[in-house]
PDB file of C-alpha atoms in Angstrom:
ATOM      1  CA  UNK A   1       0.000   0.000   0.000  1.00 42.00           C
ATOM      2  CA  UNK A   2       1.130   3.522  -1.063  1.00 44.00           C
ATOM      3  CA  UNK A   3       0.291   4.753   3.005  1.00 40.00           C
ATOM      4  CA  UNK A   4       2.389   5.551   5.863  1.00 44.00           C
ATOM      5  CA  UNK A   5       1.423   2.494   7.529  1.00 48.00           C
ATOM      6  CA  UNK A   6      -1.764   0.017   7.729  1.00 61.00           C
ATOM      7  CA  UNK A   7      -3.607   2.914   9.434  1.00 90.00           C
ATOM      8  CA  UNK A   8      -2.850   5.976   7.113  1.00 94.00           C
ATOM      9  CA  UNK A   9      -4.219   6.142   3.522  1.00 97.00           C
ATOM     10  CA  UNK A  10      -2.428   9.183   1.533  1.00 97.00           C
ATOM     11  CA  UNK A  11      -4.334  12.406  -0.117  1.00 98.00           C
ATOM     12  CA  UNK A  12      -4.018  14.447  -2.313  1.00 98.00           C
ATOM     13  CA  UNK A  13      -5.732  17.836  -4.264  1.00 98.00           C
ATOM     14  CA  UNK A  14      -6.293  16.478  -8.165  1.00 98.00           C
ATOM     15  CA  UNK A  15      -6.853  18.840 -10.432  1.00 98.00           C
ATOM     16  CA  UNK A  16      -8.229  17.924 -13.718  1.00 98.00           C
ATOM     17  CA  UNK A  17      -8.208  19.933 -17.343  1.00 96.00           C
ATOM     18  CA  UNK A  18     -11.990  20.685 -17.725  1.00 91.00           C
ATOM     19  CA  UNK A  19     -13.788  20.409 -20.978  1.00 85.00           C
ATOM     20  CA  UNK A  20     -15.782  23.507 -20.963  1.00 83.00           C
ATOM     21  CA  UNK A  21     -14.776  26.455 -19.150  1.00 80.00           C
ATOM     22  CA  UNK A  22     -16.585  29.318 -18.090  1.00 78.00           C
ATOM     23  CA  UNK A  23     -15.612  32.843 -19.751  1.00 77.00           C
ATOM     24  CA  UNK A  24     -16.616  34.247 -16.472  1.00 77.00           C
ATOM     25  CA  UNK A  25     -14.114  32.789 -14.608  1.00 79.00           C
ATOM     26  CA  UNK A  26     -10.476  33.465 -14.643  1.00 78.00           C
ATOM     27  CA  UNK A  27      -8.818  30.920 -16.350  1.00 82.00           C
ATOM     28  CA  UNK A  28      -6.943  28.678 -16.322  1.00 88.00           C
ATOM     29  CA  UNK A  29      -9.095  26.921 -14.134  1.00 92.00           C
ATOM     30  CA  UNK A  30      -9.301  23.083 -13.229  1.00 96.00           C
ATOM     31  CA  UNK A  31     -11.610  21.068 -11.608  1.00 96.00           C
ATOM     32  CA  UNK A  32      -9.790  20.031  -7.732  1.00 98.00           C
ATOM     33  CA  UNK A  33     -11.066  17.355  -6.400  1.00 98.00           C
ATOM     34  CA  UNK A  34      -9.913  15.086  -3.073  1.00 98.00           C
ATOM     35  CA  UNK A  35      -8.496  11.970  -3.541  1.00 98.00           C
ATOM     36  CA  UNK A  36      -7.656   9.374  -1.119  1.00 98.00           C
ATOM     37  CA  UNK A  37      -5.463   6.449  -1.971  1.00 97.00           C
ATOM     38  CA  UNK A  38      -7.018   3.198  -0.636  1.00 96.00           C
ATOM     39  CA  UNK A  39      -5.735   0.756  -3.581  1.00 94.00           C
ATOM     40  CA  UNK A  40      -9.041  -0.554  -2.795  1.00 92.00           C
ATOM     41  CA  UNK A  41      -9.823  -1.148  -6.375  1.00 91.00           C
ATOM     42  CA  UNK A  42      -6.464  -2.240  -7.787  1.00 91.00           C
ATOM     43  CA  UNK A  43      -2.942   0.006  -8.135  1.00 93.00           C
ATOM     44  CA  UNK A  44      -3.132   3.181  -6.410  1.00 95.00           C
ATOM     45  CA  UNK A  45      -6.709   3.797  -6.752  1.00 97.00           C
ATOM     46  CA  UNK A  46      -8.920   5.363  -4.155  1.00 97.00           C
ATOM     47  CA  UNK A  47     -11.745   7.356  -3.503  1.00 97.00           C
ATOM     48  CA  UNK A  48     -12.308  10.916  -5.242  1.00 98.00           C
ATOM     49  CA  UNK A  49     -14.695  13.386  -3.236  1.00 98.00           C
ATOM     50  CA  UNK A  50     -15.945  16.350  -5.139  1.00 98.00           C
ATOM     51  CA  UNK A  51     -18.670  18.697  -5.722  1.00 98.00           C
ATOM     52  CA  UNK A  52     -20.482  18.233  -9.208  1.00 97.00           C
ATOM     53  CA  UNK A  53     -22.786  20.427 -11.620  1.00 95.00           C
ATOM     54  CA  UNK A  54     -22.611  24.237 -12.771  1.00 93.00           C
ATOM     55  CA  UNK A  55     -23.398  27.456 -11.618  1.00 93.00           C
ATOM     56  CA  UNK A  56     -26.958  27.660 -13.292  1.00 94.00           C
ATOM     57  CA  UNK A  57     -27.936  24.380 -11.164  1.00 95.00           C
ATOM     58  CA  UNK A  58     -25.926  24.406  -8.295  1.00 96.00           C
ATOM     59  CA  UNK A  59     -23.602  21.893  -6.534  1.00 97.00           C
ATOM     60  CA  UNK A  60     -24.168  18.506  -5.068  1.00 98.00           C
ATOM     61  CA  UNK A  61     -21.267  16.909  -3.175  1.00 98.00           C
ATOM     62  CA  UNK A  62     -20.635  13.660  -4.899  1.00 98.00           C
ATOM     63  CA  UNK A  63     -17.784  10.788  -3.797  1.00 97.00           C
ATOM     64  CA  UNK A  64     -16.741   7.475  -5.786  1.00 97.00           C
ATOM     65  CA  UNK A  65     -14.138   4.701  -5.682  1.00 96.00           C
ATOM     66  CA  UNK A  66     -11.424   5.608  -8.483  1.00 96.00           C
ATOM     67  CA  UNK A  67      -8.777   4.392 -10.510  1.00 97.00           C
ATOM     68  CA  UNK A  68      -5.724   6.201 -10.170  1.00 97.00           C
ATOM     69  CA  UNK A  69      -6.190   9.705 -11.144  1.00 97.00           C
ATOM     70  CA  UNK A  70      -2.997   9.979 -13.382  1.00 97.00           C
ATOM     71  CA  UNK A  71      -4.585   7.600 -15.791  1.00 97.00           C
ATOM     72  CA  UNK A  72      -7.298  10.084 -16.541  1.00 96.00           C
ATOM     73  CA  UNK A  73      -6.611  12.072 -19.826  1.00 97.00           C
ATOM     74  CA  UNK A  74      -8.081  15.116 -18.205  1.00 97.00           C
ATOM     75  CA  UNK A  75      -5.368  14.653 -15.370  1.00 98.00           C
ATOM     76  CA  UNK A  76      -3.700  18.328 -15.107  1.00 98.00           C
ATOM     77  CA  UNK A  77      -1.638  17.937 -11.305  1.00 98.00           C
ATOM     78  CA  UNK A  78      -1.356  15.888  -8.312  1.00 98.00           C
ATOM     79  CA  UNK A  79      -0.832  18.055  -4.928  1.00 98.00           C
ATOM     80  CA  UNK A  80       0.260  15.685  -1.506  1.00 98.00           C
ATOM     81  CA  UNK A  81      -1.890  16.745   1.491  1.00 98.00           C
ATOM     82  CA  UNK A  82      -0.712  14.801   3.700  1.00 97.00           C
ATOM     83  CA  UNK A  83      -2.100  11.705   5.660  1.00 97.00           C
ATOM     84  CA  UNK A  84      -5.809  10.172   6.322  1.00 97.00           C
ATOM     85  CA  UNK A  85      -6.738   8.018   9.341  1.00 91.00           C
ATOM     86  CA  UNK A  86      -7.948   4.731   8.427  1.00 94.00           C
ATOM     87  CA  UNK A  87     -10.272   4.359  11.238  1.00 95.00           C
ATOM     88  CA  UNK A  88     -11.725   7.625   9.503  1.00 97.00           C
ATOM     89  CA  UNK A  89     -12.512   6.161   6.005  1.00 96.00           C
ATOM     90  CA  UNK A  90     -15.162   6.692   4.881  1.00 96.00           C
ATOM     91  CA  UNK A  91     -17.566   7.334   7.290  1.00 97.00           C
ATOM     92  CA  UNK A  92     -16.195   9.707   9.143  1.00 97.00           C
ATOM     93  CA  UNK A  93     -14.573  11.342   5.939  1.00 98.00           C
ATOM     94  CA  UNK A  94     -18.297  11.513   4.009  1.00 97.00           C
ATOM     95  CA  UNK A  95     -19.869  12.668   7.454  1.00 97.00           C
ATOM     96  CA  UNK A  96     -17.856  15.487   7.463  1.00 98.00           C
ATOM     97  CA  UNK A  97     -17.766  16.631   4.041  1.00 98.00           C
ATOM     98  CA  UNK A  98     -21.795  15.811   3.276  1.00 98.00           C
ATOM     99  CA  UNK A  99     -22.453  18.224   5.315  1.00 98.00           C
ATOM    100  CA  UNK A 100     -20.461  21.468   3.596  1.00 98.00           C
ATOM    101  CA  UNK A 101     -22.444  23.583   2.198  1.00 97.00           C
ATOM    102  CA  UNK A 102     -21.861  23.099  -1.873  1.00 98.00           C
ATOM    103  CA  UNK A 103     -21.370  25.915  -4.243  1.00 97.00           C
ATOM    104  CA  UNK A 104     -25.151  26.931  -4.653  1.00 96.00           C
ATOM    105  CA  UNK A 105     -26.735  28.122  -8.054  1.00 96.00           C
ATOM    106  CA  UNK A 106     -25.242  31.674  -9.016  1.00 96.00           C
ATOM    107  CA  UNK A 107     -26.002  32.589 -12.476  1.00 95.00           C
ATOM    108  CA  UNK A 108     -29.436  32.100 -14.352  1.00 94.00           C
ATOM    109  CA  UNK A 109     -31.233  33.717 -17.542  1.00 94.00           C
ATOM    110  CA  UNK A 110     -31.510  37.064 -17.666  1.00 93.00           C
ATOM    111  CA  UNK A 111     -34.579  38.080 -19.953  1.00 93.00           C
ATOM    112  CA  UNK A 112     -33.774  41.481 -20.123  1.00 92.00           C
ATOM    113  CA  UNK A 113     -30.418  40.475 -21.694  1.00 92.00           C
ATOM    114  CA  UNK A 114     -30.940  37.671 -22.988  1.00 95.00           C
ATOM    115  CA  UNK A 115     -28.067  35.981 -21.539  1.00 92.00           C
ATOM    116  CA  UNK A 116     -26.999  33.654 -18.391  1.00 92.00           C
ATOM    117  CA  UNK A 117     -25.675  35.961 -15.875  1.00 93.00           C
ATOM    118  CA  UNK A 118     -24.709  35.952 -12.635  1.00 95.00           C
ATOM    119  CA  UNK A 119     -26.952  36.674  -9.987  1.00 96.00           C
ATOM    120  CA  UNK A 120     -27.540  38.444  -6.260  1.00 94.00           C
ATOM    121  CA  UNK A 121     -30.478  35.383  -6.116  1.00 89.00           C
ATOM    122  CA  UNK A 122     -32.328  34.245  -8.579  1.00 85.00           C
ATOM    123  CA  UNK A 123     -34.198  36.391 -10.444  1.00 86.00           C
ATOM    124  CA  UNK A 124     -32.234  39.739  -8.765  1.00 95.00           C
ATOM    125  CA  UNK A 125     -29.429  40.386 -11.773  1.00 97.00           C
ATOM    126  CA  UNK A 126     -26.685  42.954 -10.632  1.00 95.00           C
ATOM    127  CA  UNK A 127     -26.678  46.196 -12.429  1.00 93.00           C
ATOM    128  CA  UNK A 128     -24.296  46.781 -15.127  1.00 90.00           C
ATOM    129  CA  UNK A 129     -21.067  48.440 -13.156  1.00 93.00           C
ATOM    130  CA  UNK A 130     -22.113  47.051  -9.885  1.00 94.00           C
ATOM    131  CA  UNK A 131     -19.731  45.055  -7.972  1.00 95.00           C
ATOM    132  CA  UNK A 132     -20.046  41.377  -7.876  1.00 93.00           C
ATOM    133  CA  UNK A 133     -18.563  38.761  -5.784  1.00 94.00           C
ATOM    134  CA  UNK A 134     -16.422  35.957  -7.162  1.00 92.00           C
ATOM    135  CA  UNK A 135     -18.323  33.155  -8.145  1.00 93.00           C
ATOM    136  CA  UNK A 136     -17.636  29.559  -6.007  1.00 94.00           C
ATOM    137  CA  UNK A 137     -17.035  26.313  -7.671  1.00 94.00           C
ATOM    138  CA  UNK A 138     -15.076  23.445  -7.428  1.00 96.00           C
ATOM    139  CA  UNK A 139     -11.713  24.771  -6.132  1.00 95.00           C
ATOM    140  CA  UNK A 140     -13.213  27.573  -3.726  1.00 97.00           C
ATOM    141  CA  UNK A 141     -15.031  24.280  -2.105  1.00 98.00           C
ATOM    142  CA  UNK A 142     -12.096  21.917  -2.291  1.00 98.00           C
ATOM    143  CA  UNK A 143      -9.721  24.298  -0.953  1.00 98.00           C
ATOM    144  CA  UNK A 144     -11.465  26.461   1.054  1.00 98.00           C
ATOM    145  CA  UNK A 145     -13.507  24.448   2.942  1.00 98.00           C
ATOM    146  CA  UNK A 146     -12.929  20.662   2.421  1.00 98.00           C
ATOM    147  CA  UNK A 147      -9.521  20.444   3.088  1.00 98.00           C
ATOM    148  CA  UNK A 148      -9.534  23.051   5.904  1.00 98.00           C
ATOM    149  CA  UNK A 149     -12.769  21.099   7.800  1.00 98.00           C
ATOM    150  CA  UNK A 150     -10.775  17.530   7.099  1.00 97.00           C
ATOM    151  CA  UNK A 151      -7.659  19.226   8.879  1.00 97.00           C
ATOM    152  CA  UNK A 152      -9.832  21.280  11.515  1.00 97.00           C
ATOM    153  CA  UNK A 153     -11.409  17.519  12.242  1.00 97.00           C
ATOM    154  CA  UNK A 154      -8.364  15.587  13.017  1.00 95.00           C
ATOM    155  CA  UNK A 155      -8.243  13.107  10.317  1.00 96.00           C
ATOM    156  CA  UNK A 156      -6.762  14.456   7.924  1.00 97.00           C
ATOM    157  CA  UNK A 157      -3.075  15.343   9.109  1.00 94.00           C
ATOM    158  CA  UNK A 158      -0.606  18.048   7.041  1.00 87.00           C
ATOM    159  CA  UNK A 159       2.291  16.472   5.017  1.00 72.00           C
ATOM    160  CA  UNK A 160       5.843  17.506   4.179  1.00 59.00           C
TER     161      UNK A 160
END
């Protein structure tokens, strides 16, 4: 096993080439996901945890076990977070992350534009000039508050 020992699994931030990306969004941009190698499903596979769909829909957090993440052809980087308690997978990992809020829907059709734009909620467009947050998607989630909840829970412990 690719793990510190019998009770550690290692993982790491993926981020994948995407095959649309948003105009709106500064760019590049890639779509970071979690991955936790379990070999549970043959050579350094695992179990990816993610949040899935657009900005017009929303976000739904979504896991699954994976092969290993270089063999995608959308593979971009792998990033080393450090350790995961075994004891922790994946109940207490899913338990923890289920309940993060996902990005929520931000942009919908404007009629008086005619275009997808984003929103304040939907329905209530921002003016043309006025100030607008950045949008969340994938990597504000991942990074922002998977990773950080995973460390601020114990089980998931900083590497080198």
């Amino acid at each position: 096993m690719s793990n510190l020992s019998n009770s550690y699994y290692s993982v790491y931030r993926i981020e994948n080439k995407m095959t649309m990306v948003d105009p709106e969004m500064p760019s590049p941009r890639y779509h970071n996901t979690i991955f936790i190698e379990t070999w549970e499903d043959g050579y350094k596979s695992g179990r990816t945890c993610h949040v899935v769909g657009d900005l017009v829909t929303g976000m739904t957090y979504n896991t699954r076990v994976d092969q290993d993440p270089e063999l995608d052809e959308m593979f971009f980087a792998k990033h080393f977070l450090g350790f995961l308690k075994a004891k922790d997978y994946p109940d207490r990992l899913n338990e923890i992350l289920e309940v993060l809020p996902p990005p929520p829907k931000q942009k919908s059709f404007n009629p008086k534009s005619m275009r997808t734009e984003q929103h304040k909620s939907p329905g209530v467009f921002y003016e043309v000039g006025e100030e607008r947050p950045p949008m969340v998607k994938c990597t504000e989630w991942t990074i922002n508050q998977a990773i950080p909840a995973l460390i601020e829970a114990g089980i998931l412990m900083k590497g080198g």
